[in-house]
Amino acid sequence: MGLKMGKIKTDASVCRECQACTLACSLYHEGECNLSLARLQVIKDMARYEFQILICQHCESPECLAACPSEAIVLNEQGVAVIRDDVCVRCGACAEACPYGVLFYNEARDRYLKCDLCAGRPDGPLCVAICPVGALVLEDRVTEEA
Amino acid sequence: MAGGWTGKILDVDLTTGKISWRDTHRYTRDYLGGRAIASRIAWDEIPDGIDAFDPENRIIITTGPLTGTLAPTSGRTVMSGLSPRLYPKTWYTHSTLGGWFGAEMKYAGFDGIVIQGKSPRPVYLEMRDGHARLVDAGDLWGMDARQTQITLKERMGAQAQILAIGPAGENLVRFSTVQHAEDNAAGHSGFGAVWGSKNLKAIAIRGTNGVAVAHPERLMREVLELGTYKIAPFSGALYTSLYTKTKTAREHRPVCSQACTFNCQVGNYGKASDGRRIPGHCVGGIAWMTPDFLKATQYSGGGVEIPPARNFGMCEEAELHELCNSLGLDSWFRLVMQPWFVRCQQLGVHQIRGYTFDPNDVYWFEQFMRDLAYRRGLGALFADDLMRAMDELEGELPEELIALGRRLEFAFGFPAHREGRFWDEEPLPFWVISAMMYASETRDPTIGGHHSSLMLADFVLADHEVGRRQLRILSEKVWGDPDALEPTFEGKAPVAIWSQHQHMLIDSFPLCDFSFPRIIVPPESREEWLAAEDLTGDLDIDLRLFAAVTGIELSRAEVFWIAERAFTLERLMLARAGRHRQMEEQWLAPHFMLPCRVDGTSIDPEGFARILDEYLAARGWDLEYGWPTAETLRRLGLEDAIPTLEAYRRERTRLIPSESPLAVHLSS
């Protein structure tokens, strides 16, 4: 039996910084529109007019999970690494270990944030559904269980 | 939990350096947000009898309850105050801008900013999460608007959002902008010069909080159902005409506002010579980047000749567009000045006060833009805009050129727009609706025209028979009168008033005026449109988005009452400036005597007086001054304004002289 996992592939070259993805993300997860509480970030370099989309790459062997000293990062039923906020001790080891720099610390709330592919949402990740230019695409992938 | 507003409006006195705040909820029940709140603050606080450059003029920057949320196109900001562009004297108006600034201001904890006074030295306002301070801007003064933003982002982080003026604003050019991001601007109203007069270089904001949403799931559902619309050209003549719904808009057009999930046909990318993409919108975007766009300014009729002007090539246009935004000039200046200089050449005028010009040469034009921004040479003469330049040059140039200059900015200094002659294809009755708006509003009927006139006019232009049949059904549903959009001169006031109130609401929630209200159902194709019986769209999306965010359910009648009250306060600001019906009639009527560019229709001065009578009666404004009656003010809960307005009626010296500057040309 295979574990079904997914990954959001990004194409920053078509992004235009409407922030619909980050707004939808924070609205879904936190019930408010707050770019600093989103599980992904869109950043523009104004001088070059270039964009960066920062979002969890859902590594097959998540280094964040391995680095967490308090077992606050676990694989959920879909095989997605998620943060258990009630267990997290805010040490920051996960964010430091992440090779892509996509675990975000929200200072105001003292919380670490990570994409969970909108765990439990039947129609899949909201950011993918709402992106009007296809800069975010869900790639399914199946990995064989060892 | 209620959502939407943050609850604070920042007050900044640049003279004393004092910074404080007031409670937004003093205004929200009666004025919602944005442009409507600004109208109340302006009436209460901008002193009577001052000019736009008086330190006591206010810069009122407002967002609305939807700004910063997922509501599509809601990331907008409104700027209001006395505008130096207006002629013959400055009065209150507004400019709206898209972008990311308003949202960041909400995330920093503020719904708006009211700025007064004049700083003794150049400063910028820095705002971070609930805090604000004035910072010396000696090192930024003289820098262009783009570089100012990049510099402040280096200080505050890439996510900081900035409003800044360029050299044009610093040098008090009357059509200078306040710029934001690549090509967002509070442009038309010349507020850059007001900032310059106050020694205010920029406002830089970084906010890390959020906007509360009363019903998150409901908001999400509304947005997903709305989908990603494409605003597509329809008849081919126009660019903003209708929306087709597509699952994913993959044409990769830029957006001009946070939370815009639409694919807007008035946005486009250009390319700089160093390979960078340059986004542009509307006149600064698709327009400047469309070959031969400036041929569309050509007009010939009623003794008026406006020659076509030349586009300079796609790459050149993109770079000129960026230069325009860096200098901080309202890009509309080009639509009037370039053809005017071409006409000079045609009439054998090749130099003015010793300065030669070549308006169709890109090198000359680029230099002219810089000269405008720095008030050098010929630029110094035109930096006060075409109307004032014509006053200056009267007697030096052939009469036709002076008259043409005055006609190009016939609307009290604003370039012609939505009036069906020089600019925009508006057949009867749409230009009649625009004429009513010109005579009653603080500025050109930019956006009321976009949805109520232009978009619908496009159907009639595409197929007269089909369009007219569909509009009769739509008119019955929206205005309760199948004849509301019939090509006649009578009975158009209800559409004009409806458009003005819708526009006030769109600027106050706020939402994009190109996209809302959704007066029609977007057909997928021309074939589908031709087969459609009824085009009437979903007009209450704005109220549902508002309810989802704030938790407050309002009816159309309730929000229209709010819109009418705010619109009336704007009219009171015009009364304060001395604008009145007789003057409006005499200044505007000559323009509408010219034949309409698409159907040749026109109106004589007697007819023009009749359409104003109809409009004023429908508004409950008096026929003599065109000002609200005491009864109307009472109905709107504006009793407190009655004594002031009565005093204005007794002061005949307050009134701007009725005789139009065009009168001299018309009688000769």
Coordinates of N, CA and C in Angstrom, one line a residue, chain B residues 420-550:
Chain B
G420 N -17.8 61.3 -24.6 CA -18.3 60.9 -25.9 C -17.8 61.8 -27.1
R421 N -17.0 62.8 -26.8 CA -16.4 63.6 -27.9 C -15.0 63.3 -28.1
F422 N -14.1 63.9 -27.2 CA -12.7 63.8 -27.4 C -12.2 62.4 -27.0
W423 N -12.9 61.7 -26.1 CA -12.4 60.6 -25.5 C -13.5 59.6 -25.1
D424 N -13.4 58.4 -25.4 CA -14.3 57.3 -25.1 C -15.6 57.3 -26.0
E425 N -16.0 56.2 -26.4 CA -17.1 56.0 -27.3 C -18.4 55.9 -26.5
E426 N -19.1 57.0 -26.3 CA -20.3 57.0 -25.5 C -21.4 57.6 -26.3
P427 N -22.2 56.7 -27.0 CA -23.3 57.2 -27.7 C -24.5 57.7 -26.8
L428 N -25.4 58.4 -27.4 CA -26.6 58.8 -26.7 C -27.2 57.5 -26.1
P429 N -27.7 57.4 -24.9 CA -27.8 58.4 -23.9 C -26.7 58.5 -22.9
F430 N -25.6 57.7 -23.2 CA -24.6 57.5 -22.2 C -23.8 58.9 -21.9
W431 N -23.6 59.7 -23.0 CA -22.9 60.9 -22.7 C -23.8 61.9 -22.0
V432 N -25.1 61.7 -22.1 CA -26.0 62.6 -21.3 C -25.9 62.3 -19.8
I433 N -25.8 61.0 -19.5 CA -25.5 60.6 -18.1 C -24.2 61.2 -17.6
S434 N -23.2 61.1 -18.5 CA -21.9 61.7 -18.1 C -22.0 63.2 -17.9
A435 N -22.8 63.9 -18.7 CA -22.9 65.3 -18.6 C -23.5 65.7 -17.2
M436 N -24.5 64.9 -16.8 CA -25.1 65.2 -15.5 C -24.1 65.0 -14.4
M437 N -23.2 64.0 -14.6 CA -22.2 63.7 -13.6 C -21.2 64.9 -13.5
Y438 N -20.7 65.3 -14.7 CA -19.8 66.4 -14.8 C -20.3 67.6 -14.0
A439 N -21.6 67.9 -14.2 CA -22.2 69.1 -13.6 C -22.4 69.0 -12.1
S440 N -22.3 67.8 -11.6 CA -22.6 67.7 -10.1 C -21.5 67.1 -9.3
E441 N -20.4 66.5 -9.9 CA -19.4 65.9 -9.1 C -18.2 66.7 -8.9
T442 N -17.3 66.2 -8.1 CA -16.1 67.0 -7.8 C -15.0 66.8 -8.9
R443 N -15.1 65.7 -9.7 CA -14.1 65.5 -10.7 C -14.8 64.8 -12.0
D444 N -14.0 64.3 -12.9 CA -14.6 63.7 -14.1 C -15.3 62.4 -13.7
P445 N -16.3 62.0 -14.4 CA -17.1 60.8 -14.0 C -16.3 59.6 -14.5
T446 N -15.2 59.4 -13.9 CA -14.3 58.3 -14.3 C -15.0 57.0 -14.3
I447 N -15.5 56.7 -13.1 CA -15.8 55.3 -12.9 C -17.2 55.0 -12.9
G448 N -18.0 56.0 -12.5 CA -19.4 55.8 -12.7 C -19.7 55.5 -14.1
G449 N -18.8 56.1 -15.0 CA -18.9 55.8 -16.4 C -18.5 54.4 -16.8
H450 N -17.5 53.9 -16.1 CA -17.0 52.6 -16.5 C -18.1 51.5 -16.5
H451 N -18.8 51.5 -15.4 CA -19.8 50.4 -15.3 C -21.1 50.7 -15.8
S452 N -21.6 51.9 -15.5 CA -22.9 52.2 -15.9 C -23.1 52.7 -17.3
S453 N -22.0 53.3 -17.8 CA -22.1 53.8 -19.2 C -21.3 53.0 -20.2
L454 N -20.0 53.0 -20.0 CA -19.2 52.5 -21.0 C -19.4 51.0 -21.3
M455 N -19.5 50.3 -20.2 CA -19.6 48.8 -20.4 C -20.9 48.5 -21.1
L456 N -22.0 49.2 -20.7 CA -23.3 48.9 -21.4 C -23.3 49.5 -22.8
A457 N -22.7 50.7 -22.9 CA -22.6 51.3 -24.2 C -22.0 50.4 -25.3
D458 N -21.1 49.6 -24.8 CA -20.3 48.7 -25.7 C -21.3 47.7 -26.3
F459 N -22.3 47.3 -25.6 CA -23.2 46.3 -26.2 C -24.0 47.0 -27.4
V460 N -24.4 48.2 -27.1 CA -25.1 48.9 -28.2 C -24.2 49.1 -29.4
L461 N -22.9 49.4 -29.1 CA -22.0 49.6 -30.2 C -21.7 48.3 -31.0
A462 N -21.7 47.2 -30.3 CA -21.4 45.9 -30.9 C -22.6 45.5 -31.8
D463 N -23.8 45.6 -31.3 CA -25.0 45.3 -32.1 C -26.1 46.1 -31.6
H464 N -26.5 47.2 -32.3 CA -27.5 48.2 -31.8 C -28.8 47.5 -31.4
E465 N -29.3 46.6 -32.3 CA -30.6 46.0 -32.1 C -30.6 45.1 -30.8
V466 N -29.6 44.2 -30.8 CA -29.5 43.2 -29.7 C -29.2 44.0 -28.4
G467 N -28.3 44.9 -28.4 CA -27.9 45.6 -27.2 C -29.1 46.4 -26.7
R468 N -29.8 47.0 -27.5 CA -30.9 47.9 -27.0 C -32.0 47.0 -26.4
R469 N -32.3 45.8 -27.1 CA -33.3 44.9 -26.5 C -32.9 44.4 -25.1
Q470 N -31.6 44.0 -25.0 CA -31.2 43.5 -23.7 C -31.2 44.6 -22.7
L471 N -30.8 45.9 -23.1 CA -30.8 46.9 -22.1 C -32.1 47.3 -21.6
R472 N -33.2 47.1 -22.4 CA -34.5 47.4 -21.9 C -34.9 46.5 -20.8
I473 N -34.6 45.2 -20.9 CA -34.9 44.3 -19.9 C -34.1 44.6 -18.6
L474 N -32.8 44.9 -18.8 CA -31.9 45.2 -17.7 C -32.4 46.5 -17.0
S475 N -32.8 47.5 -17.8 CA -33.3 48.8 -17.2 C -34.5 48.6 -16.4
E476 N -35.4 47.8 -16.8 CA -36.6 47.5 -16.1 C -36.2 46.9 -14.7
K477 N -35.3 46.0 -14.7 CA -34.9 45.3 -13.5 C -34.1 46.2 -12.5
V478 N -33.2 47.0 -13.1 CA -32.3 47.8 -12.2 C -33.0 49.1 -11.8
W479 N -33.6 49.8 -12.8 CA -34.1 51.1 -12.5 C -35.7 51.2 -12.5
G480 N -36.3 50.0 -12.8 CA -37.7 50.0 -12.8 C -38.3 50.8 -14.0
D481 N -37.6 50.9 -15.0 CA -38.0 51.7 -16.2 C -37.3 51.2 -17.4
P482 N -38.1 50.5 -18.3 CA -37.4 49.9 -19.5 C -36.8 51.0 -20.4
D483 N -37.3 52.3 -20.3 CA -36.7 53.3 -21.1 C -35.5 54.0 -20.6
A484 N -35.0 53.6 -19.4 CA -34.0 54.3 -18.7 C -32.7 54.5 -19.6
L485 N -32.4 53.6 -20.5 CA -31.2 53.7 -21.3 C -31.6 53.9 -22.8
E486 N -32.8 54.2 -23.1 CA -33.2 54.5 -24.5 C -32.4 55.7 -25.0
P487 N -32.1 55.8 -26.2 CA -31.3 56.9 -26.7 C -32.0 58.2 -26.9
T488 N -32.4 58.7 -25.7 CA -33.1 60.0 -25.7 C -32.4 60.9 -24.6
F489 N -32.9 62.1 -24.5 CA -32.3 63.1 -23.6 C -33.1 63.1 -22.3
E490 N -34.3 62.5 -22.2 CA -35.1 62.6 -21.1 C -35.0 61.4 -20.2
G491 N -35.3 61.6 -18.9 CA -35.4 60.5 -18.0 C -34.1 59.8 -17.6
K492 N -33.0 60.5 -17.8 CA -31.7 59.8 -17.5 C -31.1 60.1 -16.1
A493 N -31.8 61.0 -15.4 CA -31.3 61.3 -14.0 C -31.2 60.1 -13.1
P494 N -32.2 59.2 -13.1 CA -32.1 58.1 -12.2 C -30.9 57.2 -12.4
V495 N -30.5 57.0 -13.7 CA -29.3 56.2 -14.0 C -28.0 57.0 -13.5
A496 N -28.0 58.3 -13.7 CA -26.8 59.0 -13.3 C -26.7 59.0 -11.7
I497 N -27.8 59.1 -11.1 CA -27.8 59.1 -9.6 C -27.4 57.8 -9.1
W498 N -28.0 56.7 -9.7 CA -27.7 55.4 -9.3 C -26.2 55.1 -9.5
S499 N -25.6 55.5 -10.6 CA -24.2 55.3 -10.9 C -23.3 56.0 -9.8
Q500 N -23.7 57.3 -9.5 CA -22.9 58.0 -8.5 C -23.0 57.4 -7.2
H501 N -24.1 56.8 -6.8 CA -24.2 56.2 -5.5 C -23.4 54.8 -5.5
Q502 N -23.6 54.1 -6.6 CA -22.8 52.8 -6.7 C -21.3 53.1 -6.6
H503 N -20.9 54.2 -7.3 CA -19.5 54.5 -7.3 C -19.0 54.9 -5.9
M504 N -19.8 55.7 -5.2 CA -19.4 56.1 -3.8 C -19.2 54.8 -3.0
L505 N -20.1 53.8 -3.2 CA -20.0 52.6 -2.4 C -18.8 51.8 -2.7
I506 N -18.5 51.7 -4.0 CA -17.4 50.9 -4.5 C -16.1 51.6 -3.9
D507 N -16.1 52.9 -3.9 CA -14.9 53.6 -3.3 C -14.9 53.6 -1.8
S508 N -15.9 53.1 -1.2 CA -15.9 53.1 0.3 C -15.8 51.7 0.9
F509 N -16.2 50.6 0.2 CA -16.0 49.3 0.8 C -14.5 48.9 1.0
P510 N -13.6 49.1 0.1 CA -13.7 49.5 -1.3 C -13.5 48.3 -2.2
L511 N -13.9 48.5 -3.5 CA -13.7 47.4 -4.5 C -13.3 48.2 -5.8
C512 N -12.9 47.4 -6.8 CA -12.4 48.0 -8.0 C -13.6 48.4 -8.8
D513 N -13.5 49.6 -9.4 CA -14.6 50.2 -10.2 C -14.6 49.6 -11.6
F514 N -13.6 48.9 -12.0 CA -13.7 48.2 -13.3 C -14.5 46.9 -13.1
S515 N -14.5 46.4 -12.0 CA -15.1 45.0 -11.8 C -16.4 45.0 -11.1
F516 N -16.7 46.1 -10.4 CA -18.0 46.2 -9.7 C -18.7 47.5 -10.0
P517 N -20.0 47.5 -9.8 CA -20.9 46.4 -9.6 C -21.1 45.5 -10.8
R518 N -21.4 44.3 -10.6 CA -21.6 43.4 -11.7 C -23.0 43.5 -12.3
I519 N -23.1 44.6 -13.1 CA -24.4 44.9 -13.6 C -24.9 43.9 -14.6
I520 N -23.9 43.1 -15.2 CA -24.3 42.1 -16.2 C -23.8 40.7 -15.9
V521 N -24.4 39.7 -16.4 CA -23.8 38.4 -16.3 C -22.8 38.3 -17.4
P522 N -21.6 37.8 -17.1 CA -20.5 37.8 -18.1 C -20.8 36.7 -19.1
P523 N -21.1 37.0 -20.4 CA -21.2 35.9 -21.4 C -19.8 35.4 -21.8
E524 N -19.8 34.1 -22.1 CA -18.5 33.5 -22.5 C -18.0 33.9 -23.9
S525 N -18.9 34.2 -24.7 CA -18.5 34.5 -26.1 C -19.5 35.4 -26.8
R526 N -19.1 36.0 -27.9 CA -20.1 36.8 -28.6 C -21.3 36.1 -29.0
E527 N -21.2 34.8 -29.4 CA -22.4 34.0 -29.8 C -23.3 33.8 -28.6
E528 N -22.7 33.6 -27.4 CA -23.6 33.4 -26.2 C -24.3 34.7 -25.9
W529 N -23.5 35.8 -26.1 CA -24.1 37.1 -25.8 C -25.3 37.4 -26.8
L530 N -25.1 37.1 -28.0 CA -26.1 37.4 -29.0 C -27.4 36.6 -28.8
A531 N -27.2 35.4 -28.2 CA -28.4 34.6 -27.9 C -29.1 34.9 -26.6
A532 N -28.4 35.7 -25.8 CA -28.9 36.0 -24.4 C -30.1 36.9 -24.5
E533 N -31.1 36.6 -23.6 CA -32.3 37.5 -23.5 C -32.0 38.6 -22.5
D534 N -31.6 38.1 -21.3 CA -31.4 39.0 -20.2 C -30.0 39.0 -19.7
L535 N -29.4 40.1 -19.6 CA -28.0 40.2 -19.2 C -27.8 40.6 -17.7
T536 N -28.9 40.9 -17.1 CA -28.8 41.5 -15.7 C -27.9 40.6 -14.8
G537 N -27.0 41.2 -14.1 CA -26.0 40.5 -13.3 C -26.4 40.4 -11.8
D538 N -25.5 40.0 -11.0 CA -25.7 39.9 -9.6 C -25.2 41.2 -8.9
L539 N -26.1 42.1 -8.6 CA -25.8 43.4 -8.1 C -25.5 43.5 -6.6
D540 N -25.7 42.4 -5.9 CA -25.5 42.4 -4.5 C -24.3 41.7 -3.9
I541 N -23.4 41.4 -4.8 CA -22.1 40.8 -4.3 C -21.4 41.6 -3.3
D542 N -21.4 42.9 -3.6 CA -20.7 43.8 -2.6 C -21.3 43.7 -1.2
L543 N -22.6 43.7 -1.1 CA -23.2 43.6 0.2 C -22.9 42.3 0.9
R544 N -22.9 41.2 0.1 CA -22.6 39.9 0.7 C -21.1 39.8 1.2
L545 N -20.2 40.4 0.4 CA -18.8 40.4 0.8 C -18.7 41.3 2.1
F546 N -19.4 42.4 2.1 CA -19.4 43.3 3.3 C -19.9 42.6 4.5
A547 N -21.0 41.8 4.3 CA -21.7 41.1 5.5 C -20.7 40.0 6.0
A548 N -20.1 39.3 5.0 CA -19.2 38.2 5.4 C -18.0 38.7 6.3
V549 N -17.5 39.9 5.9 CA -16.4 40.4 6.6 C -16.8 41.1 7.9
T550 N -17.8 41.9 7.9 CA -18.2 42.7 9.1 C -19.2 42.1 10.0

